[in-house]
mmCIF file of N, CA and C in Angstrom:
data_model
loop_
_atom_site.group_PDB
_atom_site.id
_atom_site.type_symbol
_atom_site.label_atom_id
_atom_site.label_comp_id
_atom_site.label_asym_id
_atom_site.label_seq_id
_atom_site.Cartn_x
_atom_site.Cartn_y
_atom_site.Cartn_z
ATOM 1 N N MET A 12 8.527 68.558 37.492
ATOM 2 C CA MET A 12 8.716 67.133 37.986
ATOM 3 C C MET A 12 8.841 66.685 37.721
ATOM 4 N N ALA A 13 10.182 66.224 37.903
ATOM 5 C CA ALA A 13 10.801 64.831 36.587
ATOM 6 C C ALA A 13 10.423 64.059 35.902
ATOM 7 N N ALA A 14 10.962 63.453 34.970
ATOM 8 C CA ALA A 14 9.899 61.987 34.902
ATOM 9 C C ALA A 14 10.193 60.647 35.964
ATOM 10 N N PRO A 15 9.295 59.677 35.474
ATOM 11 C CA PRO A 15 9.187 58.545 36.148
ATOM 12 C C PRO A 15 10.672 57.903 35.253
ATOM 13 N N VAL A 16 11.194 57.887 35.762
ATOM 14 C CA VAL A 16 11.954 55.829 35.020
ATOM 15 C C VAL A 16 11.405 54.891 34.208
ATOM 16 N N GLU A 17 11.051 54.560 33.356
ATOM 17 C CA GLU A 17 10.699 53.352 32.610
ATOM 18 C C GLU A 17 11.648 52.265 33.457
ATOM 19 N N ALA A 18 10.745 50.804 32.946
ATOM 20 C CA ALA A 18 10.818 50.143 33.485
ATOM 21 C C ALA A 18 12.113 49.146 32.922
ATOM 22 N N LYS A 19 12.433 49.569 31.458
ATOM 23 C CA LYS A 19 12.980 49.168 31.077
ATOM 24 C C LYS A 19 14.583 49.271 31.837
ATOM 25 N N VAL A 20 14.820 50.552 32.132
ATOM 26 C CA VAL A 20 16.023 51.455 32.947
ATOM 27 C C VAL A 20 16.241 50.037 33.832
ATOM 28 N N LYS A 21 14.542 50.772 34.744
ATOM 29 C CA LYS A 21 14.426 49.555 35.629
ATOM 30 C C LYS A 21 15.148 48.168 35.950
ATOM 31 N N ALA A 22 15.477 47.651 34.587
ATOM 32 C CA ALA A 22 14.802 46.478 34.770
ATOM 33 C C ALA A 22 16.413 46.146 34.558
ATOM 34 N N SER A 23 17.294 46.205 33.399
ATOM 35 C CA SER A 23 19.068 46.885 32.976
ATOM 36 C C SER A 23 19.072 47.236 33.962
ATOM 37 N N THR A 24 19.130 47.277 34.688
ATOM 38 C CA THR A 24 20.566 48.538 36.642
ATOM 39 C C THR A 24 20.111 46.009 36.905
ATOM 40 N N ALA A 25 18.928 46.245 36.974
ATOM 41 C CA ALA A 25 18.855 45.198 38.251
ATOM 42 C C ALA A 25 19.853 43.888 37.120
ATOM 43 N N GLY A 26 19.495 44.231 35.710
ATOM 44 C CA GLY A 26 20.733 42.376 35.118
ATOM 45 C C GLY A 26 21.611 43.240 35.677
ATOM 46 N N ALA A 27 22.808 44.590 35.467
ATOM 47 C CA ALA A 27 23.732 45.250 35.442
ATOM 48 C C ALA A 27 23.939 44.989 36.864
ATOM 49 N N PHE A 28 23.353 44.771 37.742
ATOM 50 C CA PHE A 28 23.730 44.253 39.320
ATOM 51 C C PHE A 28 24.062 43.431 39.262
ATOM 52 N N LEU A 29 22.962 41.759 39.301
ATOM 53 C CA LEU A 29 22.738 40.968 39.285
ATOM 54 C C LEU A 29 24.871 40.372 38.963
ATOM 55 N N ALA A 30 24.496 40.909 37.456
ATOM 56 C CA ALA A 30 25.710 39.952 37.269
ATOM 57 C C ALA A 30 26.892 40.509 37.264
ATOM 58 N N GLY A 31 26.926 41.540 37.732
ATOM 59 C CA GLY A 31 28.220 42.292 38.772
ATOM 60 C C GLY A 31 28.559 41.873 39.844
ATOM 61 N N LEU A 32 27.441 42.041 40.627
ATOM 62 C CA LEU A 32 27.495 40.589 42.141
ATOM 63 C C LEU A 32 27.944 39.457 41.638
ATOM 64 N N ALA A 33 27.749 38.421 40.781
ATOM 65 C CA ALA A 33 28.273 37.222 40.337
ATOM 66 C C ALA A 33 30.080 37.150 39.961
ATOM 67 N N VAL A 34 29.970 37.928 39.497
ATOM 68 C CA VAL A 34 31.513 38.532 38.923
ATOM 69 C C VAL A 34 32.199 38.317 40.420
ATOM 70 N N ALA A 35 31.933 39.129 40.747
ATOM 71 C CA ALA A 35 31.655 39.576 42.291
ATOM 72 C C ALA A 35 31.826 38.577 43.546
ATOM 73 N N VAL A 36 31.404 37.448 43.557
ATOM 74 C CA VAL A 36 31.105 36.446 44.498
ATOM 75 C C VAL A 36 32.493 35.439 43.823
ATOM 76 N N LEU A 37 32.451 35.197 42.534
ATOM 77 C CA LEU A 37 33.266 34.347 41.430
ATOM 78 C C LEU A 37 35.050 35.028 42.676
ATOM 79 N N ASN A 38 34.594 36.383 41.454
ATOM 80 C CA ASN A 38 36.322 36.963 42.317
ATOM 81 C C ASN A 38 37.118 36.645 44.226
ATOM 82 N N ALA A 39 35.797 36.426 44.821
ATOM 83 C CA ALA A 39 35.750 36.317 45.947
ATOM 84 C C ALA A 39 36.082 34.628 46.881
ATOM 85 N N VAL A 40 34.982 33.564 45.794
ATOM 86 C CA VAL A 40 35.185 32.282 45.939
ATOM 87 C C VAL A 40 36.621 31.889 44.965
ATOM 88 N N THR A 41 37.210 32.917 44.297
ATOM 89 C CA THR A 41 38.441 31.105 43.051
ATOM 90 C C THR A 41 39.533 32.019 44.503
ATOM 91 N N ALA A 42 39.546 33.351 45.885
ATOM 92 C CA ALA A 42 40.521 33.751 46.436
ATOM 93 C C ALA A 42 41.276 35.023 44.773
ATOM 94 N N ASP A 43 40.539 34.244 44.143
ATOM 95 C CA ASP A 43 41.810 35.584 43.052
ATOM 96 C C ASP A 43 41.142 36.706 42.736
ATOM 97 N N SER A 44 41.846 37.751 43.491
ATOM 98 C CA SER A 44 41.466 39.402 43.237
ATOM 99 C C SER A 44 42.253 40.355 42.658
ATOM 100 N N SER A 45 43.072 39.873 41.952
ATOM 101 C CA SER A 45 44.396 40.209 40.671
ATOM 102 C C SER A 45 43.111 41.261 39.353
ATOM 103 N N LEU A 46 42.324 41.054 39.604
ATOM 104 C CA LEU A 46 41.270 41.715 39.378
ATOM 105 C C LEU A 46 40.934 43.277 39.545
ATOM 106 N N LEU A 47 42.055 43.471 40.876
ATOM 107 C CA LEU A 47 41.176 44.178 40.963
ATOM 108 C C LEU A 47 42.588 44.770 42.423
ATOM 109 N N GLY A 48 43.437 44.525 42.191
ATOM 110 C CA GLY A 48 44.359 44.157 42.946
ATOM 111 C C GLY A 48 44.587 45.049 43.585
ATOM 112 N N PRO A 49 45.084 46.535 43.400
ATOM 113 C CA PRO A 49 45.202 47.666 43.968
ATOM 114 C C PRO A 49 43.991 48.089 44.872
ATOM 115 N N LEU A 50 42.904 48.088 45.138
ATOM 116 C CA LEU A 50 41.778 47.741 45.702
ATOM 117 C C LEU A 50 42.099 47.182 47.208
ATOM 118 N N PRO A 51 40.970 48.244 48.156
ATOM 119 C CA PRO A 51 41.314 46.726 49.466
ATOM 120 C C PRO A 51 40.248 45.433 48.827
ATOM 121 N N SER A 52 40.143 44.215 49.278
ATOM 122 C CA SER A 52 39.516 43.940 49.263
ATOM 123 C C SER A 52 38.281 43.319 49.781
ATOM 124 N N TRP A 53 37.925 44.247 50.972
ATOM 125 C CA TRP A 53 36.839 45.175 51.375
ATOM 126 C C TRP A 53 35.750 45.720 50.596
ATOM 127 N N ALA A 54 36.890 46.360 49.647
ATOM 128 C CA ALA A 54 35.654 46.970 48.827
ATOM 129 C C ALA A 54 35.389 46.769 47.138
ATOM 130 N N GLN A 55 36.317 45.769 46.727
ATOM 131 C CA GLN A 55 36.508 44.655 45.395
ATOM 132 C C GLN A 55 34.815 44.833 45.390
ATOM 133 N N ALA A 56 33.981 43.928 46.151
ATOM 134 C CA ALA A 56 32.312 43.054 45.130
ATOM 135 C C ALA A 56 31.536 44.336 45.910
ATOM 136 N N PRO A 57 31.800 45.338 46.432
ATOM 137 C CA PRO A 57 30.693 46.669 46.354
ATOM 138 C C PRO A 57 31.505 46.842 45.115
ATOM 139 N N LEU A 58 31.714 47.534 44.345
ATOM 140 C CA LEU A 58 32.544 48.402 43.640
ATOM 141 C C LEU A 58 32.166 46.720 42.377
ATOM 142 N N LEU A 59 32.668 46.237 42.700
ATOM 143 C CA LEU A 59 31.908 45.351 41.362
ATOM 144 C C LEU A 59 30.265 45.158 40.841
ATOM 145 N N ALA A 60 29.808 45.223 41.939
ATOM 146 C CA ALA A 60 28.496 44.664 42.296
ATOM 147 C C ALA A 60 27.974 45.907 40.819
ATOM 148 N N VAL A 61 28.323 47.896 42.284
ATOM 149 C CA VAL A 61 27.668 49.160 41.622
ATOM 150 C C VAL A 61 27.300 49.510 40.118
ATOM 151 N N VAL A 62 30.064 49.972 40.197
ATOM 152 C CA VAL A 62 29.541 50.276 38.847
ATOM 153 C C VAL A 62 29.293 50.133 38.006
ATOM 154 N N PRO A 63 28.863 48.271 37.678
ATOM 155 C CA PRO A 63 28.499 47.913 35.891
ATOM 156 C C PRO A 63 26.462 48.639 36.126
ATOM 157 N N ALA A 64 25.441 48.497 37.344
ATOM 158 C CA ALA A 64 24.367 48.892 37.669
ATOM 159 C C ALA A 64 24.591 50.471 37.489
ATOM 160 N N VAL A 65 24.779 51.344 37.618
ATOM 161 C CA VAL A 65 25.233 52.760 37.333
ATOM 162 C C VAL A 65 24.775 53.121 35.954
ATOM 163 N N LEU A 66 26.538 52.342 35.290
ATOM 164 C CA LEU A 66 27.014 52.761 33.649
ATOM 165 C C LEU A 66 25.496 52.522 33.450
ATOM 166 N N THR A 67 24.548 51.366 33.082
ATOM 167 C CA THR A 67 23.390 50.870 32.397
ATOM 168 C C THR A 67 22.746 51.893 33.027
ATOM 169 N N TRP A 68 22.616 52.041 33.901
ATOM 170 C CA TRP A 68 21.252 53.341 34.033
ATOM 171 C C TRP A 68 21.679 53.876 33.659
ATOM 172 N N LEU A 69 22.224 54.271 33.926
ATOM 173 C CA LEU A 69 22.803 55.630 32.681
ATOM 174 C C LEU A 69 23.176 56.224 31.600
ATOM 175 N N ALA A 70 23.959 54.665 30.449
ATOM 176 C CA ALA A 70 22.591 54.547 29.481
ATOM 177 C C ALA A 70 21.530 54.192 29.525
ATOM 178 N N GLY A 71 20.869 53.354 30.287
ATOM 179 C CA GLY A 71 19.465 53.208 29.812
ATOM 180 C C GLY A 71 18.877 55.103 29.383
ATOM 181 N N TYR A 72 19.204 55.685 30.895
ATOM 182 C CA TYR A 72 18.504 56.968 30.749
ATOM 183 C C TYR A 72 18.826 57.692 29.215
ATOM 184 N N GLN A 73 20.121 57.730 29.494
ATOM 185 C CA GLN A 73 19.454 58.659 27.822
ATOM 186 C C GLN A 73 19.147 58.536 26.771
ATOM 187 N N ALA A 74 19.246 56.822 27.091
ATOM 188 C CA ALA A 74 18.833 56.522 25.627
ATOM 189 C C ALA A 74 17.111 57.139 25.677
ATOM 190 N N ARG A 75 16.919 57.070 23.966
ATOM 191 C CA ARG A 75 15.764 57.690 23.633
ATOM 192 C C ARG A 75 14.603 57.111 24.618
ATOM 193 N N HIS A 76 13.528 57.687 24.537
ATOM 194 C CA HIS A 76 12.444 57.308 25.795
ATOM 195 C C HIS A 76 11.030 56.448 24.571
ATOM 196 N N THR A 77 10.733 56.093 24.689
ATOM 197 C CA THR A 77 9.254 55.221 24.755
ATOM 198 C C THR A 77 7.739 56.499 24.540
ATOM 199 N N PRO A 78 7.690 57.143 22.873
ATOM 200 C CA PRO A 78 7.316 58.359 23.079
ATOM 201 C C PRO A 78 5.355 57.599 23.610
ATOM 202 N N ARG A 79 5.201 58.397 23.938
ATOM 203 C CA ARG A 79 3.941 58.424 24.390
ATOM 204 C C ARG A 79 1.892 60.132 24.505
ATOM 205 N N GLY A 80 1.585 58.548 23.566
ATOM 206 C CA GLY A 80 0.271 59.725 23.940
ATOM 207 C C GLY A 80 0.043 60.787 25.516
ATOM 208 N N ARG A 81 -1.471 61.391 25.372
ATOM 209 C CA ARG A 81 -1.952 62.236 25.920
ATOM 210 C C ARG A 81 -2.154 60.986 26.924
ATOM 211 N N TYR A 82 -2.582 60.869 28.714
ATOM 212 C CA TYR A 82 -3.314 60.658 29.420
ATOM 213 C C TYR A 82 -5.270 59.866 28.084
ATOM 214 N N GLY A 83 -5.220 59.301 28.383
ATOM 215 C CA GLY A 83 -6.362 58.217 27.969
ATOM 216 C C GLY A 83 -6.350 58.612 26.259
ATOM 217 N N ASP A 84 -5.625 57.731 25.849
ATOM 218 C CA ASP A 84 -5.120 58.046 24.492
ATOM 219 C C ASP A 84 -5.422 56.663 23.642
ATOM 220 N N VAL A 85 -5.892 55.611 23.291
ATOM 221 C CA VAL A 85 -6.142 54.311 23.100
ATOM 222 C C VAL A 85 -4.855 54.902 22.112
ATOM 223 N N GLU A 86 -3.391 54.059 21.668
ATOM 224 C CA GLU A 86 -3.270 53.100 20.566
ATOM 225 C C GLU A 86 -3.302 51.617 19.507
#
């Protein structure tokens, strides 16, 4: 059984997603899509939102996790 994903990983992923979404909205509002010019405009916004979230999730998941004692242990 896989270990549960820690809250720090979920929070960092959500933060990266929101930041990417903000950049995507800015890119759309200014109508300057030169950042991702070769891509069709419909693919730019989802890409800007998803890629940072995925990279952050991977980095957070690979980071050293919080050590945990046995259930019932009080630290």
